Coordinates of N, CA and C in Angstrom, one line a residue:
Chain A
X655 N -47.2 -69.9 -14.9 CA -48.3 -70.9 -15.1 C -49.2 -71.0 -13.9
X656 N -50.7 -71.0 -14.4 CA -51.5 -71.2 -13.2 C -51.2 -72.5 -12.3
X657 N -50.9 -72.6 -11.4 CA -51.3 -73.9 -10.5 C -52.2 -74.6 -10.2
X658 N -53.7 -73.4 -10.2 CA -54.6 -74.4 -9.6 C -55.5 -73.3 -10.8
X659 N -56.3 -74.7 -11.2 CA -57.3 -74.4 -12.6 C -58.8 -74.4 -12.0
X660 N -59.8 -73.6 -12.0 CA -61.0 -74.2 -11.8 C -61.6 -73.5 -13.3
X661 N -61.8 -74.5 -13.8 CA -62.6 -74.3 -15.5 C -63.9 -73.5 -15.2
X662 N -64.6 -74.0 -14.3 CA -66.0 -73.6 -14.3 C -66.2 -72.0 -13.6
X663 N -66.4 -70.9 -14.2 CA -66.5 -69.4 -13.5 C -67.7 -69.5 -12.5
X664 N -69.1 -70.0 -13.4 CA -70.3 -70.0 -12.3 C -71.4 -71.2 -12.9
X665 N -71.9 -71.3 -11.7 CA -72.4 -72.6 -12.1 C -73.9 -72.2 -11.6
X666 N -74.9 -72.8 -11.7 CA -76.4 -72.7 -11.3 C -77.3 -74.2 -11.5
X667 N -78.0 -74.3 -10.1 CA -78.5 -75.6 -10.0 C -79.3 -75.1 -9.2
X668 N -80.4 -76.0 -9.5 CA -81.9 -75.6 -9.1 C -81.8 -76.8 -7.5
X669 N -82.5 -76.2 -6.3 CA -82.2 -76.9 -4.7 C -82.4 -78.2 -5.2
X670 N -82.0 -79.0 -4.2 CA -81.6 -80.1 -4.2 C -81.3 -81.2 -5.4
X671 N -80.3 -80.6 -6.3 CA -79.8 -81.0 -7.3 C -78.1 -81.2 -6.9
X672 N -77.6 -82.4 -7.2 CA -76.4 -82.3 -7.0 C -75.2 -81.6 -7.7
X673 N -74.3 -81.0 -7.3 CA -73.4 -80.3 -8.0 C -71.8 -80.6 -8.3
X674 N -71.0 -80.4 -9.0 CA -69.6 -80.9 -8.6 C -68.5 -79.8 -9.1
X675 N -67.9 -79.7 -8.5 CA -66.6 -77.9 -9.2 C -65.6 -78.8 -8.9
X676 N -65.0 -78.5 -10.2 CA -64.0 -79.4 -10.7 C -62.2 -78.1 -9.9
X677 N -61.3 -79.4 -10.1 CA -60.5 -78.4 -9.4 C -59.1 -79.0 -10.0
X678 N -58.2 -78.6 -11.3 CA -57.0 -79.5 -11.7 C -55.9 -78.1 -11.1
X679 N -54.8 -79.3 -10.4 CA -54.0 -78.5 -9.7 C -52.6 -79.0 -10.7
X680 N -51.2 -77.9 -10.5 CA -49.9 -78.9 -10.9 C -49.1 -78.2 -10.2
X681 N -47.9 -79.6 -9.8 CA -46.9 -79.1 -8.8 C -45.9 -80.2 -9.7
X682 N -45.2 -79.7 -8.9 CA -43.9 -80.8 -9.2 C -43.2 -81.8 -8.0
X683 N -44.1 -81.0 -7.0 CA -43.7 -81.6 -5.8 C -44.4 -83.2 -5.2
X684 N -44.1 -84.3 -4.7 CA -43.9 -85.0 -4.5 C -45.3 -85.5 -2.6
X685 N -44.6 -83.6 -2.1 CA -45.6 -83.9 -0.7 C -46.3 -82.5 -1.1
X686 N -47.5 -82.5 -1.3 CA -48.4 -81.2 -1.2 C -49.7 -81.4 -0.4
X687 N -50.7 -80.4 -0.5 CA -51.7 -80.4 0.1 C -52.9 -79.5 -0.6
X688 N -54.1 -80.1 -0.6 CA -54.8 -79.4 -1.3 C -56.2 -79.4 -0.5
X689 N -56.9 -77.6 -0.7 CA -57.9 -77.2 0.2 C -58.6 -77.3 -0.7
X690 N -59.9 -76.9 -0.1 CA -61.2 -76.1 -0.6 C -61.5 -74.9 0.6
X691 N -61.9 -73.9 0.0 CA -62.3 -72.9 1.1 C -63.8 -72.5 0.5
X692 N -64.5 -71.9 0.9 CA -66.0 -71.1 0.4 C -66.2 -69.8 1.2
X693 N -66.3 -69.2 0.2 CA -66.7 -67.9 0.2 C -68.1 -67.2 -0.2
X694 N -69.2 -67.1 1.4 CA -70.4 -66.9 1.3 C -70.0 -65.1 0.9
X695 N -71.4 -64.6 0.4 CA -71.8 -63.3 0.4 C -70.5 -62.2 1.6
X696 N -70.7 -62.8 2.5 CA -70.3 -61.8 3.2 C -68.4 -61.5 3.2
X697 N -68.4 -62.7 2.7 CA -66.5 -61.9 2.2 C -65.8 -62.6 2.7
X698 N -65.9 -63.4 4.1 CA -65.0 -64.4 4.7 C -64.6 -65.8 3.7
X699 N -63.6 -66.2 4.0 CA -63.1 -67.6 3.5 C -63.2 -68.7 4.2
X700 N -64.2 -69.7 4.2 CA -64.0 -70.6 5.4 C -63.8 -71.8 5.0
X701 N -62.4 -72.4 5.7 CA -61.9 -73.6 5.2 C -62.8 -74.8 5.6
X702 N -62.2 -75.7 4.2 CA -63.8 -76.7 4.2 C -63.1 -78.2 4.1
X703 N -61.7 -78.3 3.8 CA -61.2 -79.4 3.8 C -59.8 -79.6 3.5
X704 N -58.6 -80.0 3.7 CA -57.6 -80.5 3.1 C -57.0 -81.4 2.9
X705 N -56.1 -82.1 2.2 CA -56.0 -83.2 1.6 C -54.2 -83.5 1.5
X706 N -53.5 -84.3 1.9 CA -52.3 -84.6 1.7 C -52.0 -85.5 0.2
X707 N -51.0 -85.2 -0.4 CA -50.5 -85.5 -1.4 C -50.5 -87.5 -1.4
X708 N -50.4 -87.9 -0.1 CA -50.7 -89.6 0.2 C -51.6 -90.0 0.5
X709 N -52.5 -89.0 0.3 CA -53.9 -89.5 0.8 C -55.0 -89.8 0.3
X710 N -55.1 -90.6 -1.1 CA -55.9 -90.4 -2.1 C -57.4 -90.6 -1.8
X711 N -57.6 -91.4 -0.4 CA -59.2 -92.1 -0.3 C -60.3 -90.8 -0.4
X712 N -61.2 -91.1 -1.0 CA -62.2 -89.7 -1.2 C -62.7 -89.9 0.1
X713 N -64.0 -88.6 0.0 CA -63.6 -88.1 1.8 C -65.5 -87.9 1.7
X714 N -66.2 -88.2 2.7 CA -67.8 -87.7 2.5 C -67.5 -86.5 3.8
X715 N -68.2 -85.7 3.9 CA -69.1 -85.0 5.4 C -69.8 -84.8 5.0
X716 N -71.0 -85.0 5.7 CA -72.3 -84.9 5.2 C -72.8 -84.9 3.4
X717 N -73.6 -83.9 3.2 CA -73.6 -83.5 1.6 C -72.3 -83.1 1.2
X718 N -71.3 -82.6 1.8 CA -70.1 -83.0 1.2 C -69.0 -83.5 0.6
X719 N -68.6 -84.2 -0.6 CA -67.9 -85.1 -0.9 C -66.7 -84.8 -1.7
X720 N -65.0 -85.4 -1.6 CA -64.2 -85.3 -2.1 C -63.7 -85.5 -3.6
X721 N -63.2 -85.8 -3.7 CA -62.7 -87.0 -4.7 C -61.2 -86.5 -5.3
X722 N -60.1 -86.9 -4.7 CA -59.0 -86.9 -4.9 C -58.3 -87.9 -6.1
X723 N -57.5 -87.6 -7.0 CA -57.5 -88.1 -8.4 C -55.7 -88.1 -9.0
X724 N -54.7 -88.4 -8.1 CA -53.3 -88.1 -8.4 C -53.2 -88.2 -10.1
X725 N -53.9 -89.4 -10.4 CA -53.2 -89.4 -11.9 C -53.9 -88.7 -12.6
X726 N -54.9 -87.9 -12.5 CA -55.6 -86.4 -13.3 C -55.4 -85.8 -13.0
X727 N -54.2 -85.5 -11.4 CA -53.9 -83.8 -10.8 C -55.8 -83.2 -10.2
X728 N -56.4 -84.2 -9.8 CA -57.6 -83.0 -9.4 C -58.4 -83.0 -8.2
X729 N -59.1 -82.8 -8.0 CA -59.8 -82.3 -6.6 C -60.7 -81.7 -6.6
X730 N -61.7 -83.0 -7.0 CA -63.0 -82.5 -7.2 C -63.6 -82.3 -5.7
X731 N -65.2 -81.3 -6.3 CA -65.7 -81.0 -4.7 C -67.0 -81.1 -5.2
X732 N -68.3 -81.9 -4.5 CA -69.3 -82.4 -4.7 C -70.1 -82.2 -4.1
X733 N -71.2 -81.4 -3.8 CA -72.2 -81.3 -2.8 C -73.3 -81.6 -3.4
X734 N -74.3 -82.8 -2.6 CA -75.4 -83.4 -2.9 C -76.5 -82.8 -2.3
X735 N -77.6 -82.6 -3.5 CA -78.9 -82.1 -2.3 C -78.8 -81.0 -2.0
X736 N -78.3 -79.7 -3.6 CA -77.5 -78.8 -2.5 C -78.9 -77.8 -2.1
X737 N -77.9 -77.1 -1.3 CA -79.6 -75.8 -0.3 C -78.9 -74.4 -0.8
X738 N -80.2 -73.9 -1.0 CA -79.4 -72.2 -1.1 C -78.7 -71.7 -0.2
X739 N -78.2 -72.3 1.0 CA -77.0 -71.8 1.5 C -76.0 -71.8 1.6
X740 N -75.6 -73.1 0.2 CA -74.7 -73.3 -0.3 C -74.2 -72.3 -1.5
X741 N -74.8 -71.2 -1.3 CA -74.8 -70.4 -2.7 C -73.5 -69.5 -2.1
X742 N -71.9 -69.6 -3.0 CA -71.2 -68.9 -2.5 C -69.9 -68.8 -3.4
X743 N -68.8 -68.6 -3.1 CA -68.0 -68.5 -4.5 C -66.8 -69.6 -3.4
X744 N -66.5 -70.7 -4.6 CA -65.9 -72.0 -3.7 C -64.2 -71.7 -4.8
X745 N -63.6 -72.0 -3.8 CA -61.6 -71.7 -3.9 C -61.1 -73.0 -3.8
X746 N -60.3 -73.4 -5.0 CA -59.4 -74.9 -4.8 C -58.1 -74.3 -4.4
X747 N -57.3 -74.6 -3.6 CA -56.1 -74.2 -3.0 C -55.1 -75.1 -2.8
X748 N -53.9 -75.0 -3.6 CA -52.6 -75.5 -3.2 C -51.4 -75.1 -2.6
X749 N -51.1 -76.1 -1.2 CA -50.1 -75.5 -0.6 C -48.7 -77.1 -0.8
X750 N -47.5 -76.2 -1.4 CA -46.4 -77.2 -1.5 C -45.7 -77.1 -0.3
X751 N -45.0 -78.5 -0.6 CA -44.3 -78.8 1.2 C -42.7 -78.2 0.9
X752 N -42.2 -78.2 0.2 CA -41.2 -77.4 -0.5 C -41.0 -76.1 -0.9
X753 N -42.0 -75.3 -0.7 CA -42.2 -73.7 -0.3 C -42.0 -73.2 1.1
X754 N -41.2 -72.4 1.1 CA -40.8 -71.8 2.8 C -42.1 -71.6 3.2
X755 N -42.8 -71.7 4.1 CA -43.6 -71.0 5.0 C -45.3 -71.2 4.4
X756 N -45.3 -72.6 3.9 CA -46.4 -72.8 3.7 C -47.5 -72.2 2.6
X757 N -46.9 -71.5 1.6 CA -47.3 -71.1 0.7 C -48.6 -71.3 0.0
X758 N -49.8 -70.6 -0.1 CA -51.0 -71.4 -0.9 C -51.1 -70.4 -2.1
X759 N -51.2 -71.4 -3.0 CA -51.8 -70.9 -4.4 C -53.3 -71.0 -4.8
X760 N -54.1 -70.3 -4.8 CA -55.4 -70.1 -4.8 C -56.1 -70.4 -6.5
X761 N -56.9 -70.9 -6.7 CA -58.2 -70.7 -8.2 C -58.9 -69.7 -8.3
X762 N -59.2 -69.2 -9.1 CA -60.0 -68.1 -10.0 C -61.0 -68.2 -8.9
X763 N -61.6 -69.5 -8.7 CA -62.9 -69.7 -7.7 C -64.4 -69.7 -8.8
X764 N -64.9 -71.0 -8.2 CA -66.6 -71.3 -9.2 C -67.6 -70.6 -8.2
X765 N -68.0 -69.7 -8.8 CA -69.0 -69.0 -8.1 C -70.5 -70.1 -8.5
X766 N -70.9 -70.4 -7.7 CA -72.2 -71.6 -7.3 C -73.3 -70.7 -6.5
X767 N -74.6 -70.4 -7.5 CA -76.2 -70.0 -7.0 C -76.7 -70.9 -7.1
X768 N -77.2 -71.6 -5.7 CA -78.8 -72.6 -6.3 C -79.8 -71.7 -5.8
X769 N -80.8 -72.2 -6.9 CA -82.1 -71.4 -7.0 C -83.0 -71.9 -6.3
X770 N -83.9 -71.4 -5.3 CA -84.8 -72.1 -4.8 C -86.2 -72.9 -5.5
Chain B
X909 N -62.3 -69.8 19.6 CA -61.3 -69.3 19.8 C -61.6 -67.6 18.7
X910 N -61.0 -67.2 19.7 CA -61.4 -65.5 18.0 C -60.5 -66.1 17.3
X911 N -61.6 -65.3 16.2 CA -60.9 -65.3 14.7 C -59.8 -64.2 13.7
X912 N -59.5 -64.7 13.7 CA -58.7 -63.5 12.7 C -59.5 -62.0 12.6
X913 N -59.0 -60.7 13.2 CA -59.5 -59.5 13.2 C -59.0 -58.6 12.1
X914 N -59.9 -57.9 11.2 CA -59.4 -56.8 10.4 C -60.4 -55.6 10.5
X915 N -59.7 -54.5 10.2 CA -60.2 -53.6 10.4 C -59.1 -52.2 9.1
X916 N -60.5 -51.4 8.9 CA -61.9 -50.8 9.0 C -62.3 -52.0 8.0
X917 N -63.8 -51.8 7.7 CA -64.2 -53.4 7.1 C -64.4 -52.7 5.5
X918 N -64.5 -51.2 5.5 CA -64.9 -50.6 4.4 C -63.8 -49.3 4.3
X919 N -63.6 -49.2 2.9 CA -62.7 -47.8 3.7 C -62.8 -47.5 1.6
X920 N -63.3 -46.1 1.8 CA -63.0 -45.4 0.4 C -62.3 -44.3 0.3
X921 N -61.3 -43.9 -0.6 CA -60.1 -43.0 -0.7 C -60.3 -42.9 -2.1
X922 N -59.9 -41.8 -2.5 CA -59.2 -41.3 -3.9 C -58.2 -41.1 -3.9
X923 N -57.8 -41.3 -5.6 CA -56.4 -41.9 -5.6 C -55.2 -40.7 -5.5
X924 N -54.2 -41.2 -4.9 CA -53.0 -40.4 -4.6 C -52.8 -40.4 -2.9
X925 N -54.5 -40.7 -2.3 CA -54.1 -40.6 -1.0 C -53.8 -42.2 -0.3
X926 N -53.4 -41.9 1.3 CA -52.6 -43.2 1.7 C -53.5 -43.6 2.1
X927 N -53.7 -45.2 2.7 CA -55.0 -45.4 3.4 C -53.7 -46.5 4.3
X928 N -54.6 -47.9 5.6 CA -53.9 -48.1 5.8 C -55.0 -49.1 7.0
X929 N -54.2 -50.6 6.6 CA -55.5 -51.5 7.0 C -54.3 -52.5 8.1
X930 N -55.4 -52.9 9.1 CA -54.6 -53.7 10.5 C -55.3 -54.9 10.4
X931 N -54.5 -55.6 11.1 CA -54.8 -57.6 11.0 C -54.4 -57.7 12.8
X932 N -55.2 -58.5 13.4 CA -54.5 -59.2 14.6 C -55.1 -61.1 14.2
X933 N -54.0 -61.3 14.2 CA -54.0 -63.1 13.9 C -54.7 -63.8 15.2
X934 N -55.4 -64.9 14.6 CA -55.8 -65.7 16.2 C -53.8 -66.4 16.6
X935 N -54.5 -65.9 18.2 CA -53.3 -66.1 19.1 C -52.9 -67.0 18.9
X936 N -51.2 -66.8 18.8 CA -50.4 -68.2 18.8 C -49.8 -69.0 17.4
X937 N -50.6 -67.9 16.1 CA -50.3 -68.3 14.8 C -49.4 -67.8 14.9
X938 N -48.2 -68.6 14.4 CA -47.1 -67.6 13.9 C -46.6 -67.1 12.5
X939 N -47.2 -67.7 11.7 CA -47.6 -67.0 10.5 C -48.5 -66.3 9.8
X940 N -48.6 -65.4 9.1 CA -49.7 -64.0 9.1 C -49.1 -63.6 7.5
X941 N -50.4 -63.5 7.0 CA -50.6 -63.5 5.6 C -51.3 -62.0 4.9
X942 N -51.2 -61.4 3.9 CA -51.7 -60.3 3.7 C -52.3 -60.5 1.8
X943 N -53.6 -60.9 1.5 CA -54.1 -61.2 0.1 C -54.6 -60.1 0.1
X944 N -54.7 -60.0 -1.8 CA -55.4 -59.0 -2.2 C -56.1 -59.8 -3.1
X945 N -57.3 -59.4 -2.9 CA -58.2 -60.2 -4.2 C -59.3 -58.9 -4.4
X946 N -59.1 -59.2 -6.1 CA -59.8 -58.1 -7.1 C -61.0 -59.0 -7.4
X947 N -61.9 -57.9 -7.5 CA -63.5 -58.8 -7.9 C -63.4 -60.0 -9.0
X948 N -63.9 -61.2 -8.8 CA -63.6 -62.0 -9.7 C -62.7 -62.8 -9.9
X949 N -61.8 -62.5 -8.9 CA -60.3 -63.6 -8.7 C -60.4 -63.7 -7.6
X950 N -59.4 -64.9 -7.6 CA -58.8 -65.7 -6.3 C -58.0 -64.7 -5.7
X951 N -57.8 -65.1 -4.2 CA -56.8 -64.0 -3.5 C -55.3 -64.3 -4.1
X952 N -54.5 -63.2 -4.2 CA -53.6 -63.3 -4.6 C -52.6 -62.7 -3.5
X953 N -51.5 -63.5 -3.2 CA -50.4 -63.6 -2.3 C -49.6 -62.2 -2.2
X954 N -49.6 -60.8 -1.1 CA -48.8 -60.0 -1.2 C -47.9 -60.1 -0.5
X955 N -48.0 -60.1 1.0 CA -46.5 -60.5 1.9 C -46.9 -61.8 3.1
X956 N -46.2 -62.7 3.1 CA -45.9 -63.4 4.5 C -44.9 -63.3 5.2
X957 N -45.5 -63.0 6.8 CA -44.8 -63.0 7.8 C -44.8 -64.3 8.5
X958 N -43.5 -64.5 8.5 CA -43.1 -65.8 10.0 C -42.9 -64.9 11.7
X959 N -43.4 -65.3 12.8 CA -43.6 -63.9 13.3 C -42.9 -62.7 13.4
X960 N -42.4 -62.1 13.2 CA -41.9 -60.7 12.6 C -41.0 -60.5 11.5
X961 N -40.7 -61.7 10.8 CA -40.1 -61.2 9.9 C -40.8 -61.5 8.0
X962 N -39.8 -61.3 7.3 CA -40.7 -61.7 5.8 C -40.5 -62.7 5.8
X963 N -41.5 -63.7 5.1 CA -41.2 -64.5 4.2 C -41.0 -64.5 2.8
X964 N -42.0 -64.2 2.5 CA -42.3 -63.4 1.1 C -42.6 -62.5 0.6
X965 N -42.2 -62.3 -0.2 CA -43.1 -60.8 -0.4 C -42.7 -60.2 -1.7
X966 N -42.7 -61.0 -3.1 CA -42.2 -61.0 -4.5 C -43.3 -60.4 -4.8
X967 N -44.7 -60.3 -4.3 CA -45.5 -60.3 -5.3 C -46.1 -58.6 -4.4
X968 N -45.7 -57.9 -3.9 CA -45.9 -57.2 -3.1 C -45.1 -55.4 -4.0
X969 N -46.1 -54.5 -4.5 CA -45.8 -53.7 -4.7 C -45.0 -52.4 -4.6
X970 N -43.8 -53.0 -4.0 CA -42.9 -52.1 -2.4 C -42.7 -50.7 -2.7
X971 N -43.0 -50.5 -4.2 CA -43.4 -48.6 -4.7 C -44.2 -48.0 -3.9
X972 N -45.7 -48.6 -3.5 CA -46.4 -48.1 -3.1 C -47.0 -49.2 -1.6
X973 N -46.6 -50.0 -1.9 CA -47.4 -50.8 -0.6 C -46.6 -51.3 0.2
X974 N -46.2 -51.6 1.7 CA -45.8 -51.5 3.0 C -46.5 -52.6 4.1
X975 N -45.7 -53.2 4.1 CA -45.9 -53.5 5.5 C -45.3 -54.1 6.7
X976 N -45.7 -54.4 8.1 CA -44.6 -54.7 9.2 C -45.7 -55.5 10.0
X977 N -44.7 -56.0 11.0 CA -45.6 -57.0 12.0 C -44.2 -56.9 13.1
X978 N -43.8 -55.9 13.6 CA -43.3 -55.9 14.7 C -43.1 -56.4 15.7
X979 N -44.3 -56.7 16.4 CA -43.7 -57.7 17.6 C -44.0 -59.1 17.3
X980 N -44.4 -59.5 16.0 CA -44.7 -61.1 15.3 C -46.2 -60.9 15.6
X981 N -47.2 -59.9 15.9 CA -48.3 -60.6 16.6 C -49.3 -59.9 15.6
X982 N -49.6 -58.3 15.9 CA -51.0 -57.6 14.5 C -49.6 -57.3 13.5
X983 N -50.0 -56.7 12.3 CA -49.9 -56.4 11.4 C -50.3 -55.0 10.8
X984 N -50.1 -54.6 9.8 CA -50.5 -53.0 9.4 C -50.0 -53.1 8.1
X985 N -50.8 -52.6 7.2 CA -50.6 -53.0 5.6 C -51.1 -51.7 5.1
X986 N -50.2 -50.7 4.4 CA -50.1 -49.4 4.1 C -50.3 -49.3 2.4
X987 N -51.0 -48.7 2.2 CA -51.3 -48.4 0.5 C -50.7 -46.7 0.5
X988 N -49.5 -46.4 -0.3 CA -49.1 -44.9 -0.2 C -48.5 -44.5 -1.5
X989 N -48.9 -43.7 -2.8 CA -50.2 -43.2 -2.7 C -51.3 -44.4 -3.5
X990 N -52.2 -44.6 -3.2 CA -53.4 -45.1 -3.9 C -53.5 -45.0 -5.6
X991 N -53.6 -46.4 -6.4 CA -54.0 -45.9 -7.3 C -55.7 -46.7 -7.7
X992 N -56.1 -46.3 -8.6 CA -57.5 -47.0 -8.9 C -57.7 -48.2 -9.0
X993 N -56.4 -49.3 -9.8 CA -56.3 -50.5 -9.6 C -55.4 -51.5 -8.3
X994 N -56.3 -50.7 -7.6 CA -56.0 -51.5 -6.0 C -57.1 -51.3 -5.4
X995 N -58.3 -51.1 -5.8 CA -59.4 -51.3 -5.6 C -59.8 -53.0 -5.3
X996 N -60.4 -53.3 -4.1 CA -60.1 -55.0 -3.9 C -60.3 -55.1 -2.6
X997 N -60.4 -56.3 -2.4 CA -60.6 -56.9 -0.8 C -59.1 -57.5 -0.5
X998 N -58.7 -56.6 0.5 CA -57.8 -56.8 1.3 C -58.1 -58.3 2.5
X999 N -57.2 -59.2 2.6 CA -57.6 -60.2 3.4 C -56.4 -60.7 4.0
X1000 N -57.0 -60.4 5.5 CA -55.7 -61.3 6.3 C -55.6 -62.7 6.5
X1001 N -54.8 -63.4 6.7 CA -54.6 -64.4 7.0 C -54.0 -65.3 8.3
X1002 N -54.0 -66.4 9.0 CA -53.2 -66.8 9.8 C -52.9 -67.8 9.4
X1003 N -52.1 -68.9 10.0 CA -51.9 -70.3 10.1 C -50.9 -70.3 11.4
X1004 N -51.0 -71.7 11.7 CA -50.1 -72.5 13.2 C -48.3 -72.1 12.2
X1005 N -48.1 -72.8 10.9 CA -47.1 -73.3 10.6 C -45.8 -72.3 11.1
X1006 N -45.0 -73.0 11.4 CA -43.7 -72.3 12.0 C -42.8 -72.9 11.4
X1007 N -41.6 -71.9 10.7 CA -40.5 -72.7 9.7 C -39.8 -74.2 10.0
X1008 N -39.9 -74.0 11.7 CA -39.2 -75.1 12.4 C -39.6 -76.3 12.5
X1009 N -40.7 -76.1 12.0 CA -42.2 -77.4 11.5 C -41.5 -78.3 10.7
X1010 N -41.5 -79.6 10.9 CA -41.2 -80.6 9.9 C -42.3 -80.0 8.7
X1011 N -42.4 -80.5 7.5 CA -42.7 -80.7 5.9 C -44.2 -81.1 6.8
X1012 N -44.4 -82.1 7.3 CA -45.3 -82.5 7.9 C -46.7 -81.4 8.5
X1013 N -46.1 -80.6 8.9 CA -47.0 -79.2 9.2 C -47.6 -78.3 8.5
X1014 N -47.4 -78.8 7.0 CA -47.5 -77.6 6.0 C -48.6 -78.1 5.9
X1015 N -49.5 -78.9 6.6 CA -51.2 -78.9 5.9 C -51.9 -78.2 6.8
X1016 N -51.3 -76.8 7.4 CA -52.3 -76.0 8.5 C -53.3 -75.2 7.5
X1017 N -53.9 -75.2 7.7 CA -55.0 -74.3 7.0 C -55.0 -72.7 7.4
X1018 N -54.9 -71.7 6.0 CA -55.4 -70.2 6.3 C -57.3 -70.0 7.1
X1019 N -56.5 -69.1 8.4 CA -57.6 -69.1 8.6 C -58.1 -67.5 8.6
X1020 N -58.8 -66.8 7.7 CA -59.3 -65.8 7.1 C -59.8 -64.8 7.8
X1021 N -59.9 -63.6 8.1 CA -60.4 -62.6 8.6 C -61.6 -62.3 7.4
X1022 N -62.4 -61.0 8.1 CA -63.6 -60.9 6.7 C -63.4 -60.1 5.5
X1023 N -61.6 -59.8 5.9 CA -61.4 -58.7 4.7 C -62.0 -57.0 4.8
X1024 N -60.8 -56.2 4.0 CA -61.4 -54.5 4.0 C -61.7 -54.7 2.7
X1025 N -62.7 -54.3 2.3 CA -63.2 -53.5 0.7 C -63.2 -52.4 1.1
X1026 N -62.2 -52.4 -0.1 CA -61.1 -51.1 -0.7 C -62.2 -50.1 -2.1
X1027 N -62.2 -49.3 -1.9 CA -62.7 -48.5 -3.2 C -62.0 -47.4 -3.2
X1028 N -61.3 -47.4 -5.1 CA -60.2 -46.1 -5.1 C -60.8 -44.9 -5.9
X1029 N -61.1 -44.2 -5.7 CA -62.1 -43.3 -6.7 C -61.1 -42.3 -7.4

């Protein structure tokens, strides 16, 4: 069974339009943690936030925003105002605390173009 | 602090031959990760090392793919022989987490190298 669901394959929003990539995860475990990473053009993964299983408060940085959801399983990711350099393919990631060695389970990943 | 090193960044082979891609982790991670991600997917998990030994490695094709981390520190991830559908971006990984970590430690984050794109002709 997948773990971590991202419904949406690719998304398109014209600049400074807000966006949101949906992210429903399942575990069975009790302590987990859940990322987002982004992946620009050039191939790298760069981590963008994580989240503990007790930590429900949503989270801003900058145009950035969280929204952590226990009783939906989800982990949404929200960028306001986005800029085309937000244009990149975005990964919801779960790691359980009950897996040896820190294990992450990765999403298909929403590939996100904004158009200038 | 450097980042996770991989190397060659491009590498094309036809299939039946071996190829064979290296990772050095940022210093001091002691855990070291080896994804394969096929165009269109998320990276998918082939072996973790805790520093030199396995962690995992269920999802790792041990017919044809290999790997070791000897002194806990680079890595070397061997494709022998190549087929077409291993065509993909190879990607290494690090993290801090050490088994001896309370539960509490497991929110270290992978931190990514830029990956080999693999093409198998």
């Amino acid at each position: 069974a997948q773990k971590v669901t991202q419904a949406q394959t690719e998304i398109s929003v014209v600049e400074k339009e807000d966006v949101t990539l949906d992210c429903v995860y399942e575990t069975r475990d009790t302590t987990y943690y859940l990322f987002w990473y982004k992946q620009p053009p050039s191939g790298e993964l760069v981590f963008l936030i994580r989240r503990n299983s007790f930590d429900e408060q949503n989270e801003i940085s900058g145009r950035y925003s969280w929204n952590f959801q226990k009783s939906t399983s989800s982990f949404n990711f929200t960028i306001t105002a986005s800029q085309v350099v937000d244009s990149a393919v975005y990964f919801c990631a779960l790691s359980e605390a009950l897996t040896l060695g820190n294990q992450f389970y990765f999403g298909t990943g929403t590939s996100l173009t904004v158009i200038p | 602090e450097a980042g996770v090193a991989q190397s060659p960044r491009y590498k094309i082979i036809e299939k039946r031959q071996s190829v064979a891609f290296w990772c050095n982790p940022i210093s001091g991670h002691a855990t070291l990760y080896w994804y394969q991600q096929i165009l269109g997917q998320g990276p998918k998990l082939l072996i973790q090392f805790q520093n030199n030994g396995v962690v995992d490695d269920s999802q790792l094709p041990k017919d044809r793919f290999s790997a070791e981390r000897l002194k806990g520190v680079d890595s070397t991830l061997k494709i022998q022989p190549a087929k077409l559908e291993d065509s993909a971006v190879y990607l290494c990984a690090s993290s801090l987490i050490s088994v001896a970590d309370s539960p509490s430690s497991y929110n270290s984050p992978l931190h990514f190298g830029n990956g080999t794109r693999l093409t198998v002709t």
